[in-house]
CSV table of C-alpha atoms in Angstrom, one decimal:
chain,number,residue,atom,x,y,z
M,129,MET,CA,31.5,19.7,5.3
M,130,THR,CA,30.5,16.4,6.7
M,131,ASN,CA,31.4,13.4,4.6
M,132,ARG,CA,28.1,11.4,4.6
M,133,HIS,CA,29.7,8.4,2.8
M,134,GLY,CA,32.5,8.3,5.4
M,135,ASP,CA,29.9,8.4,8.2
M,136,ALA,CA,28.0,5.6,6.6
M,137,ASP,CA,31.1,3.5,6.2
M,138,GLU,CA,32.0,4.1,9.9
M,139,ARG,CA,28.5,3.1,11.0
M,140,SER,CA,28.7,0.0,8.8
M,141,ARG,CA,32.0,-1.1,10.5
M,142,THR,CA,30.5,-0.4,13.9
M,143,ARG,CA,27.5,-2.6,13.2
M,144,SER,CA,29.4,-5.4,11.5
M,145,PRO,CA,29.2,-7.8,14.4
M,146,SER,CA,25.4,-7.8,14.4
M,147,LYS,CA,24.9,-7.4,10.6
M,148,PHE,CA,23.4,-10.9,10.4
M,149,PHE,CA,20.6,-9.9,12.7
M,150,VAL,CA,19.4,-7.0,10.6
M,151,PRO,CA,16.1,-7.8,8.7
M,152,ILE,CA,16.8,-8.2,5.0
M,153,LEU,CA,13.2,-7.3,4.0
M,154,ALA,CA,12.7,-3.6,3.3
M,155,GLY,CA,10.3,-2.0,5.8
M,156,ALA,CA,10.5,-5.0,8.2
M,157,THR,CA,10.0,-4.2,11.9
M,158,LEU,CA,10.3,-6.2,15.0
M,159,ARG,CA,6.5,-6.0,15.5
M,160,ASP,CA,5.9,-7.4,12.0
M,161,ARG,CA,8.3,-10.3,12.6
M,162,ILE,CA,6.6,-11.2,15.9
M,163,LEU,CA,3.2,-11.1,14.2
M,164,ALA,CA,4.5,-13.3,11.4
M,165,CYS,CA,5.6,-15.9,14.0
M,166,MET,CA,2.3,-15.8,15.8
M,167,GLY,CA,0.4,-16.0,12.5
M,168,ALA,CA,2.3,-19.0,11.3
M,169,LEU,CA,1.9,-20.7,14.6
M,170,VAL,CA,-1.9,-20.2,14.6
M,171,GLY,CA,-2.3,-20.7,10.9
M,172,ILE,CA,-0.5,-23.9,10.5
M,173,GLY,CA,-1.8,-25.4,13.7
M,174,LEU,CA,-5.5,-24.6,12.9
M,175,THR,CA,-5.1,-25.7,9.3
M,176,GLY,CA,-3.9,-29.2,10.5
M,177,VAL,CA,-6.7,-29.4,13.1
M,178,LEU,CA,-9.5,-28.3,10.8
M,179,CYS,CA,-8.3,-30.6,8.0
M,180,ALA,CA,-8.2,-33.5,10.4
M,181,ILE,CA,-11.7,-32.8,11.5
M,182,GLY,CA,-12.9,-32.4,7.9
M,183,TYR,CA,-11.3,-35.6,6.6
M,184,GLY,CA,-12.7,-37.7,9.4
M,185,ARG,CA,-10.2,-40.4,8.6
M,186,GLY,CA,-7.8,-40.1,11.6
M,187,PHE,CA,-4.1,-39.6,11.0
M,188,ASP,CA,-3.5,-42.4,8.5
M,189,VAL,CA,-3.7,-39.8,5.6
M,190,PRO,CA,-1.4,-36.8,5.1
M,191,LEU,CA,-3.5,-34.1,6.8
M,192,LEU,CA,-1.0,-31.3,6.2
M,193,VAL,CA,1.5,-31.3,3.3
M,194,ALA,CA,5.0,-29.9,3.8
M,195,PRO,CA,4.7,-27.0,1.2
M,196,MET,CA,2.2,-25.3,3.6
M,197,GLY,CA,5.0,-24.4,5.9
M,198,ALA,CA,6.7,-22.4,3.1
M,199,SER,CA,3.4,-20.9,2.1
M,200,ALA,CA,2.9,-19.8,5.7
M,201,VAL,CA,6.2,-17.9,5.6
M,202,LEU,CA,5.1,-15.9,2.6
M,203,LEU,CA,1.5,-15.4,3.9
M,204,PHE,CA,2.4,-14.2,7.3
M,205,ALA,CA,5.8,-12.6,6.9
M,206,VAL,CA,5.4,-10.8,3.5
M,207,PRO,CA,1.6,-10.5,2.9
M,208,ALA,CA,2.1,-7.7,0.3
M,209,SER,CA,4.3,-9.9,-1.9
M,210,PRO,CA,2.7,-10.9,-5.3
M,211,LEU,CA,3.8,-14.5,-4.4
M,212,ALA,CA,1.7,-14.5,-1.2
M,213,GLN,CA,-1.7,-13.6,-2.7
M,214,PRO,CA,-4.6,-16.0,-2.4
M,215,TRP,CA,-4.5,-17.2,-6.1
M,216,SER,CA,-0.7,-17.6,-5.9
M,217,ILE,CA,-1.0,-19.9,-2.8
M,218,ILE,CA,-4.1,-21.9,-3.9
M,219,GLY,CA,-3.4,-22.0,-7.6
M,220,GLY,CA,0.4,-22.4,-7.4
M,221,ASN,CA,0.3,-25.3,-5.0
M,222,THR,CA,-2.7,-27.1,-6.6
M,223,ILE,CA,-1.4,-26.7,-10.2
M,224,SER,CA,2.1,-27.8,-9.2
M,225,ALA,CA,0.7,-30.9,-7.4
M,226,LEU,CA,-1.3,-31.8,-10.5
M,227,VAL,CA,1.9,-31.4,-12.6
M,228,GLY,CA,3.9,-33.6,-10.2
M,229,ILE,CA,1.3,-36.4,-10.3
M,230,ALA,CA,1.1,-36.4,-14.1
M,231,VAL,CA,4.9,-36.5,-14.4
M,232,SER,CA,5.2,-39.3,-11.9
M,233,ARG,CA,2.9,-41.4,-14.0
M,234,LEU,CA,4.7,-40.7,-17.2
M,235,ILE,CA,8.4,-40.9,-15.9
M,236,HIS,CA,9.3,-43.7,-13.6
M,237,ASP,CA,12.9,-42.6,-12.9
M,238,PRO,CA,12.6,-40.5,-9.7
M,239,VAL,CA,15.7,-38.5,-10.5
M,240,VAL,CA,14.5,-37.4,-13.9
M,241,ALA,CA,10.9,-37.0,-12.7
M,242,THR,CA,11.7,-34.6,-9.9
M,243,GLY,CA,13.6,-32.2,-12.2
M,244,VAL,CA,10.9,-32.4,-14.9
M,245,ALA,CA,8.1,-31.9,-12.4
M,246,VAL,CA,9.6,-28.8,-10.8
M,247,GLY,CA,10.5,-27.3,-14.2
M,248,LEU,CA,7.0,-27.8,-15.6
M,249,ALA,CA,5.4,-26.6,-12.4
M,250,ILE,CA,7.2,-23.3,-12.8
M,251,ALA,CA,6.1,-23.0,-16.4
M,252,ALA,CA,2.5,-23.9,-15.5
M,253,MET,CA,2.3,-21.4,-12.6
M,254,SER,CA,3.8,-18.7,-14.8
M,255,LEU,CA,1.2,-19.3,-17.4
M,256,ALA,CA,-1.6,-19.3,-14.8
M,257,ARG,CA,-0.2,-16.1,-13.2
M,258,CYS,CA,0.1,-17.9,-9.8
M,259,LEU,CA,3.8,-18.2,-9.3
M,260,HIS,CA,4.4,-19.5,-5.8
M,261,PRO,CA,7.8,-20.8,-4.6
M,262,PRO,CA,6.3,-23.6,-2.4
M,263,GLY,CA,4.7,-24.9,-5.5
M,264,GLY,CA,8.0,-26.5,-6.4
M,265,ALA,CA,7.9,-28.4,-3.1
M,266,ALA,CA,4.3,-29.4,-3.9
M,267,ALA,CA,5.5,-30.9,-7.3
M,268,LEU,CA,8.3,-32.8,-5.5
M,269,THR,CA,5.9,-34.1,-2.9
M,270,ALA,CA,3.6,-35.4,-5.6
M,271,VAL,CA,6.6,-37.3,-7.2
M,272,LEU,CA,8.3,-38.5,-4.0
M,273,GLY,CA,5.3,-38.8,-1.7
M,274,GLY,CA,5.2,-42.6,-1.6
M,275,PRO,CA,2.3,-45.0,-1.6
M,276,ALA,CA,-0.2,-42.6,0.1
M,277,VAL,CA,0.2,-40.0,-2.6
M,278,ALA,CA,0.3,-42.6,-5.4
M,279,SER,CA,-2.9,-44.3,-4.2
M,280,ALA,CA,-4.7,-40.9,-4.0
M,281,GLY,CA,-3.8,-40.1,-7.6
M,282,PHE,CA,-4.9,-36.7,-9.0
M,283,MET,CA,-7.2,-36.3,-6.0
M,284,PHE,CA,-4.1,-35.6,-3.9
M,285,ALA,CA,-3.9,-32.1,-5.6
M,286,PHE,CA,-7.3,-31.3,-4.2
M,287,VAL,CA,-7.4,-33.3,-1.0
M,288,PRO,CA,-5.3,-32.4,0.9
M,289,VAL,CA,-3.3,-29.8,-1.1
M,290,ALA,CA,-6.1,-27.5,-2.3
M,291,VAL,CA,-8.0,-27.9,0.9
M,292,ASN,CA,-4.9,-27.0,3.0
M,293,CYS,CA,-4.3,-23.9,0.9
M,294,ILE,CA,-7.9,-22.7,1.1
M,295,VAL,CA,-8.0,-23.1,4.9
M,296,LEU,CA,-4.6,-21.5,5.3
M,297,VAL,CA,-5.5,-18.5,3.2
M,298,ALA,CA,-8.8,-18.0,5.1
M,299,LEU,CA,-7.0,-18.1,8.4
M,300,GLY,CA,-4.4,-15.7,7.0
M,301,TRP,CA,-7.1,-13.3,5.9
M,302,LEU,CA,-8.7,-13.4,9.3
M,303,PHE,CA,-5.4,-13.0,11.1
M,304,HIS,CA,-4.3,-10.0,9.1
M,305,ARG,CA,-7.7,-8.4,9.5
M,306,LEU,CA,-7.4,-8.7,13.3
M,307,SER,CA,-3.8,-7.4,13.3
M,308,ARG,CA,-4.8,-4.5,11.1
M,309,HIS,CA,-2.8,-5.5,8.0
M,310,THR,CA,-4.3,-5.5,4.6
M,311,TYR,CA,-4.7,-8.9,2.9
M,312,PRO,CA,-5.2,-9.6,0.1
M,313,HIS,CA,-2.8,-6.8,-0.9
M,314,ARG,CA,-4.7,-3.9,-2.4
M,315,HIS,CA,-3.2,-2.0,-5.3
M,316,VAL,CA,-3.1,1.8,-5.2
M,317,PRO,CA,-5.7,3.2,-7.5
M,318,VAL,CA,-4.3,4.4,-10.8
M,319,VAL,CA,-4.1,8.2,-11.0
M,320,VAL,CA,-6.4,9.6,-13.7
M,321,ASN,CA,-7.1,13.0,-15.0
M,322,PRO,CA,-10.1,14.3,-13.1
M,323,HIS,CA,-10.9,16.9,-15.8
M,324,GLY,CA,-11.8,14.3,-18.5
M,325,THR,CA,-9.1,15.6,-20.9
M,326,SER,CA,-6.3,13.7,-22.6
M,327,ASP,CA,-3.6,15.3,-20.5
M,328,ILE,CA,-1.8,13.1,-18.0
M,329,PRO,CA,-2.4,14.0,-14.4
M,330,ALA,CA,-0.5,17.0,-13.1
M,331,GLN,CA,1.5,15.1,-10.5
M,332,MET,CA,2.8,12.8,-13.2
M,333,ARG,CA,4.1,15.4,-15.7
M,334,LEU,CA,7.4,15.8,-14.0
M,335,GLY,CA,9.8,13.2,-12.7
M,336,PHE,CA,9.7,9.6,-13.7
M,337,ARG,CA,6.8,7.9,-15.3
M,338,GLU,CA,5.5,4.3,-15.5
M,339,GLU,CA,7.4,3.6,-18.7
M,340,ASP,CA,10.6,4.8,-16.9
M,341,VAL,CA,10.0,2.1,-14.2
M,342,ASP,CA,9.5,-0.5,-16.9
M,343,GLY,CA,12.6,0.6,-18.7
M,344,ALA,CA,14.7,0.5,-15.5
M,345,LEU,CA,13.5,-3.0,-14.7
M,346,GLU,CA,14.4,-4.1,-18.2
M,347,ASP,CA,17.8,-2.5,-17.9
M,348,LEU,CA,18.5,-4.4,-14.6
M,349,GLY,CA,17.4,-7.7,-16.1
M,350,GLU,CA,16.3,-8.9,-12.7
M,351,THR,CA,12.9,-10.1,-11.2
M,352,PHE,CA,12.0,-8.4,-8.0
M,353,ASP,CA,9.5,-9.7,-5.4
M,354,ILE,CA,7.4,-6.5,-5.4
M,355,ASP,CA,4.4,-5.5,-7.4
M,356,ARG,CA,5.0,-3.0,-10.2
M,357,GLU,CA,2.4,-0.6,-8.9
M,358,ASP,CA,3.9,-0.8,-5.4
M,359,LEU,CA,7.3,-0.1,-6.8
M,360,ASN,CA,5.9,2.9,-8.6
M,361,ARG,CA,4.3,4.2,-5.4
M,362,LEU,CA,7.5,3.6,-3.4
M,363,LEU,CA,9.6,5.6,-5.9
M,364,HIS,CA,7.1,8.5,-5.9
M,365,ARG,CA,7.3,8.5,-2.1
M,366,VAL,CA,11.0,8.7,-2.3
M,367,GLU,CA,10.7,11.7,-4.6
M,368,LEU,CA,8.5,13.5,-2.0
M,369,ARG,CA,10.9,12.8,0.8
M,370,SER,CA,13.8,14.0,-1.2
M,371,LEU,CA,11.9,17.2,-2.1
M,372,GLU,CA,11.2,17.7,1.6
M,373,CYS,CA,14.9,17.4,2.5
M,374,SER,CA,16.1,19.6,-0.3
M,375,HIS,CA,13.7,22.5,0.7
M,376,GLY,CA,14.2,22.2,4.4
M,377,PRO,CA,12.0,20.9,7.2
M,378,PHE,CA,8.9,22.9,6.3
M,379,ARG,CA,5.9,22.4,8.4
M,380,VAL,CA,2.3,23.3,7.6
M,381,SER,CA,2.4,25.9,10.3
M,382,ASP,CA,5.2,27.7,8.4
M,383,ILE,CA,3.1,28.3,5.3
M,384,MET,CA,-0.5,28.2,6.3
M,385,SER,CA,-2.8,31.3,6.2
M,386,ARG,CA,-4.3,32.0,9.6
M,387,ASP,CA,-7.1,34.3,8.9
M,388,VAL,CA,-9.5,31.8,7.4
M,389,ILE,CA,-12.8,32.6,5.7
M,390,CYS,CA,-15.3,29.9,6.9
M,391,ILE,CA,-19.0,29.4,6.6
M,392,ASP,CA,-21.7,28.0,8.8
M,393,GLU,CA,-23.4,24.8,7.9
M,394,ASN,CA,-26.8,26.5,8.1
M,395,ALA,CA,-25.9,29.3,5.7
M,396,ASP,CA,-27.6,29.5,2.3
M,397,VAL,CA,-26.1,29.2,-1.1
M,398,PRO,CA,-26.1,33.0,-2.0
M,399,ALA,CA,-24.1,33.7,1.1
M,400,ALA,CA,-21.5,31.1,0.3
M,401,ARG,CA,-21.2,32.3,-3.3
M,402,LYS,CA,-20.7,35.9,-2.1
M,403,LEU,CA,-17.9,34.9,0.3
M,404,LEU,CA,-16.1,32.9,-2.5
M,405,LEU,CA,-16.3,35.8,-4.9
M,406,ASP,CA,-15.6,38.7,-2.5
M,407,HIS,CA,-12.5,37.0,-1.0
M,408,GLU,CA,-11.4,35.4,-4.3
M,409,VAL,CA,-11.0,32.0,-2.7
M,410,ARG,CA,-11.9,28.6,-4.2
M,411,SER,CA,-13.1,26.7,-1.2
M,412,LEU,CA,-14.6,27.4,2.2
M,413,PRO,CA,-14.3,25.3,5.4
M,414,VAL,CA,-17.8,24.5,6.7
M,415,LEU,CA,-18.3,24.7,10.5
M,416,ASP,CA,-21.0,23.3,12.7
M,417,GLU,CA,-22.6,25.1,15.6
M,418,ALA,CA,-19.6,24.3,17.9
M,419,ASP,CA,-17.2,25.8,15.3
M,420,ARG,CA,-15.8,22.4,14.4
M,421,LEU,CA,-14.9,21.5,10.8
M,422,ILE,CA,-17.4,19.2,9.2
M,423,GLY,CA,-16.7,19.7,5.4
M,424,SER,CA,-15.6,21.9,2.6
M,425,LEU,CA,-17.5,23.9,0.0
M,426,GLY,CA,-16.5,25.3,-3.4
M,427,LEU,CA,-18.0,26.3,-6.7
M,428,ARG,CA,-18.2,22.7,-7.7
M,429,GLU,CA,-20.4,21.9,-4.7
M,430,LEU,CA,-22.5,25.0,-5.3
M,431,SER,CA,-23.4,23.8,-8.8
M,432,GLN,CA,-25.4,20.9,-7.3
M,433,PRO,CA,-29.1,21.3,-6.4
M,434,GLY,CA,-29.7,22.2,-2.8
M,435,ILE,CA,-30.5,25.0,-0.4
M,436,ARG,CA,-28.4,24.5,2.7
M,437,ILE,CA,-24.7,24.3,2.9
M,438,ARG,CA,-24.8,21.1,4.9
M,439,ASP,CA,-26.5,19.4,2.0
M,440,LEU,CA,-23.9,20.4,-0.5
M,441,MET,CA,-20.5,20.2,1.3
M,442,SER,CA,-17.9,17.6,0.5
M,443,LYS,CA,-15.4,15.9,2.8
M,444,ALA,CA,-12.6,18.3,3.8
M,445,ARG,CA,-8.9,17.3,3.4
M,446,THR,CA,-7.2,18.2,6.7
M,447,ALA,CA,-3.7,18.4,8.3
M,448,THR,CA,-2.2,19.4,11.6
M,449,PRO,CA,0.3,22.3,12.1
M,450,ASP,CA,3.1,19.8,12.6
M,451,THR,CA,2.4,18.0,9.3
M,452,PRO,CA,5.4,18.2,6.9
M,453,ALA,CA,4.4,20.6,4.1
M,454,SER,CA,5.7,18.1,1.5
M,455,GLN,CA,2.8,15.8,2.5
M,456,LEU,CA,0.4,18.3,1.0
M,457,ILE,CA,1.8,18.0,-2.5
M,458,GLU,CA,-0.1,14.8,-3.3
M,459,PRO,CA,-3.6,16.0,-2.2
M,460,LEU,CA,-3.1,19.5,-3.7
M,461,THR,CA,-2.2,18.2,-7.1
M,462,ASP,CA,-5.0,15.6,-7.5
M,463,GLY,CA,-7.0,18.1,-9.7
M,464,ARG,CA,-9.9,18.4,-7.2
M,465,THR,CA,-8.5,19.6,-3.9
M,466,HIS,CA,-7.8,23.4,-3.9
M,467,ALA,CA,-7.0,23.7,-0.2
M,468,VAL,CA,-6.2,21.7,2.9
M,469,THR,CA,-7.7,22.9,6.2
M,470,VAL,CA,-5.4,22.9,9.2
M,471,VAL,CA,-7.2,21.8,12.4
M,472,ASP,CA,-6.3,21.2,16.1
M,473,ASP,CA,-7.1,18.1,18.1
M,474,GLY,CA,-10.7,19.3,18.5
M,475,ARG,CA,-11.2,19.8,14.7
M,476,ARG,CA,-11.3,23.6,15.1
M,477,VAL,CA,-9.9,25.5,12.2
M,478,ILE,CA,-6.6,27.2,12.8
M,479,GLY,CA,-5.4,27.7,9.3
M,480,ILE,CA,-5.6,26.8,5.7
M,481,VAL,CA,-3.0,25.9,3.0
M,482,THR,CA,-3.9,26.6,-0.6
M,483,GLN,CA,-2.2,25.5,-3.8
M,484,THR,CA,-0.7,29.0,-4.0
M,485,ASP,CA,0.7,28.7,-0.5
M,486,LEU,CA,2.3,25.3,-1.3
M,487,LEU,CA,3.8,26.5,-4.6
M,488,ALA,CA,5.3,29.5,-2.9
M,489,SER,CA,7.0,27.3,-0.3
M,490,VAL,CA,8.4,24.9,-2.9
M,491,LEU,CA,9.8,27.7,-5.0
M,492,ARG,CA,11.5,29.6,-2.2
M,493,SER,CA,15.3,29.4,-1.8
M,494,PRO,CA,16.4,26.7,0.8
M,495,GLU,CA,18.6,29.3,2.5
M,496,ARG,CA,15.8,31.8,3.0
M,497,PRO,CA,14.1,31.4,6.4
M,498,ALA,CA,10.4,30.5,6.4
M,499,LEU,CA,8.0,33.4,6.9
M,500,ASN,CA,5.4,33.1,9.5
M,501,SER,CA,2.1,34.9,8.9
């Protein structure tokens, strides 16, 4: 038997000379790091230029405050972080600057003022739900910024700090949109019971639950730079991959039915209902005149008013023959999808995987070879 831990230790010793060059961020890739560098270059450069143009006062005023550099690191390198969201950047820096200015006017000893300013800035950002690490630097800048900041007074928090933040966030949004990254970060929709009953959704009845995640975080007693919903989603993905490994490398082609009952988009409702009942299936792939998949039809769709199938069909969930079977667990347990249609590159139907097919594959012994239909 192979000692996996021994192999891991050996690999660790082999890689030790270059361990300092391994990204410390989970999921980080070389492409992401290069994009982050390009984004920071463009974002900070354009922020300075646009603010200079907007102020119209030359370079005798601070056009770009130092905390923007740290904000750019978060915005472009870890855009999914809760600390890098628009309100965190704008609110965190602006509120912290206001706190720093207020403290500098009340406490004239710079040593004491700097500590008080940063501490109160953290408290203020926490209360306003906009915790942002560069906010500490914004508070320090307000205290130690010298005559230019002192003469600006509380307006320093808005011009240039808030203006810098707004411009930087806008440029970050545009950059991530062009680079096909999502920003602001979108949370995964909360899973709900589609049947309108008090039961929790089927996919959440086994394994860990949200309260387990909360309990584990409380047990560890640490604060992590990841959104709670993202952590929950990540752990569920780990479960699915673990399930795939424990049941072997199943592919959709191993478990799909190949003799698929389909219906033409121009067929009528009685014909569709007859096919569903005669073959005891819960959904039918709908084909166009070129035999390409264009939708799915079940009893739920047939309950709606309409004459032709093409007017009643819903969007079909699809997969390819090489798709890992474990990836169908999520769609087939959402309470609405009863089957996933398997298509080729031309969207022609070559098979179908039902909830029964998937359940049979999950329950089979790992030592037993997969059966091909």
